[in-house]
């Protein structure tokens, strides 16, 4: 059974999708052992508590720089004996010292079809605002391994979602979450826990 540590910063609907998938048996050979939040008081922490999952708060604002913050998060990940780390709406870009310690063992869900609308500065609603500004007819979500390049790691799963003429960033975000993120993330996590993901030459193959 693999230990899954989930990193959050906000509402935690993706964390909820993982908890629901765990409870309905969709995630095979893994369980969420700890939730780590970069902010105190966020709703994601309540979601964890409601389901008896332990949590830690490591506030970004308590650390003077990203290196010391990344080291604190890495220490917690190692203490929790994490086999997999999932960024589920985690809004801090950690230093590469974390990636180096957990190569191809960290995954992120991003609310667009990478390489569109991604990279530094593209997070949360901003991603959907930019998609609407550009006028794309399709957007979606991507689950990828985390590397030292922001949103640049090997792609595990992607799903396209239609953009409607009357979409606002909020309505588009909701559709992308419902139709793509909440389905893709539990699926990718289960594939990892079942040892079915193989990374070769920056590409992910599903065995
Ligand atoms: C999600 O849409 C997630 O994909 C996005 O933030 C939202 C968090 O929602 N993440 C990023 O933009 C990371 N670049 P949640 O807290 O309800 O899961």
GROMACS .gro file of C-alpha atoms in nm, residues 124-207:
model
   84
  124UNK     CA    1  -0.657   2.906  -1.049
  125UNK     CA    2  -0.904   3.140  -1.220
  126UNK     CA    3  -0.626   3.323  -1.408
  127UNK     CA    4  -0.583   3.017  -1.632
  128UNK     CA    5  -0.949   3.030  -1.737
  129UNK     CA    6  -0.943   3.409  -1.782
  130UNK     CA    7  -0.656   3.370  -2.028
  131UNK     CA    8  -0.828   3.083  -2.213
  132UNK     CA    9  -1.140   3.300  -2.257
  133UNK     CA   10  -0.931   3.600  -2.367
  134UNK     CA   11  -0.763   3.388  -2.633
  135UNK     CA   12  -1.097   3.253  -2.749
  136UNK     CA   13  -1.002   2.886  -2.750
  137UNK     CA   14  -1.293   2.650  -2.821
  138UNK     CA   15  -1.142   2.367  -2.620
  139UNK     CA   16  -0.956   2.374  -2.293
  140UNK     CA   17  -0.926   2.103  -2.029
  141UNK     CA   18  -0.702   1.965  -1.759
  142UNK     CA   19  -0.365   1.795  -1.736
  143UNK     CA   20  -0.210   1.573  -1.472
  144UNK     CA   21   0.168   1.564  -1.500
  145UNK     CA   22   0.476   1.471  -1.303
  146UNK     CA   23   0.643   1.764  -1.131
  147UNK     CA   24   0.991   1.857  -1.247
  148UNK     CA   25   1.205   2.166  -1.192
  149UNK     CA   26   1.025   2.330  -1.489
  150UNK     CA   27   0.694   2.482  -1.374
  151UNK     CA   28   0.410   2.282  -1.541
  152UNK     CA   29   0.674   2.126  -1.769
  153UNK     CA   30   0.701   1.767  -1.644
  154UNK     CA   31   0.596   1.450  -1.827
  155UNK     CA   32   0.223   1.442  -1.901
  156UNK     CA   33   0.030   1.154  -1.744
  157UNK     CA   34  -0.332   1.223  -1.847
  158UNK     CA   35  -0.522   1.498  -2.029
  159UNK     CA   36  -0.888   1.560  -2.102
  160UNK     CA   37  -1.046   1.825  -2.326
  161UNK     CA   38  -1.347   2.031  -2.219
  162UNK     CA   39  -1.560   2.254  -2.444
  163UNK     CA   40  -1.570   2.631  -2.395
  164UNK     CA   41  -1.918   2.787  -2.425
  165UNK     CA   42  -1.988   3.132  -2.575
  166UNK     CA   43  -2.134   3.265  -2.252
  167UNK     CA   44  -1.866   3.124  -2.020
  168UNK     CA   45  -1.718   3.334  -1.742
  169UNK     CA   46  -1.389   3.228  -1.580
  170UNK     CA   47  -1.599   3.086  -1.296
  171UNK     CA   48  -1.834   2.877  -1.512
  172UNK     CA   49  -1.543   2.749  -1.719
  173UNK     CA   50  -1.345   2.658  -1.406
  174UNK     CA   51  -1.643   2.464  -1.272
  175UNK     CA   52  -1.688   2.268  -1.598
  176UNK     CA   53  -1.315   2.189  -1.622
  177UNK     CA   54  -1.316   2.064  -1.263
  178UNK     CA   55  -1.632   1.853  -1.300
  179UNK     CA   56  -1.557   1.707  -1.642
  180UNK     CA   57  -1.181   1.671  -1.622
  181UNK     CA   58  -0.984   1.742  -1.301
  182UNK     CA   59  -1.195   1.543  -1.055
  183UNK     CA   60  -1.185   1.241  -1.287
  184UNK     CA   61  -0.826   1.257  -1.410
  185UNK     CA   62  -0.652   1.309  -1.077
  186UNK     CA   63  -0.787   0.998  -0.895
  187UNK     CA   64  -0.723   0.793  -1.210
  188UNK     CA   65  -0.360   0.910  -1.236
  189UNK     CA   66  -0.304   0.851  -0.865
  190UNK     CA   67  -0.439   0.497  -0.891
  191UNK     CA   68  -0.224   0.421  -1.197
  192UNK     CA   69   0.082   0.538  -1.002
  193UNK     CA   70  -0.006   0.332  -0.696
  194UNK     CA   71  -0.057   0.026  -0.914
  195UNK     CA   72   0.295   0.081  -1.063
  196UNK     CA   73   0.142   0.128  -1.407
  197UNK     CA   74   0.320   0.452  -1.502
  198UNK     CA   75   0.653   0.433  -1.678
  199UNK     CA   76   0.852   0.744  -1.769
  200UNK     CA   77   1.089   0.713  -2.066
  201UNK     CA   78   1.250   1.009  -2.248
  202UNK     CA   79   1.011   1.256  -2.081
  203UNK     CA   80   0.704   1.061  -2.194
  204UNK     CA   81   0.468   0.866  -1.973
  205UNK     CA   82   0.357   0.521  -2.085
  206UNK     CA   83   0.063   0.347  -1.918
  207UNK     CA   84   0.134  -0.020  -1.870
   0.00000   0.00000   0.00000
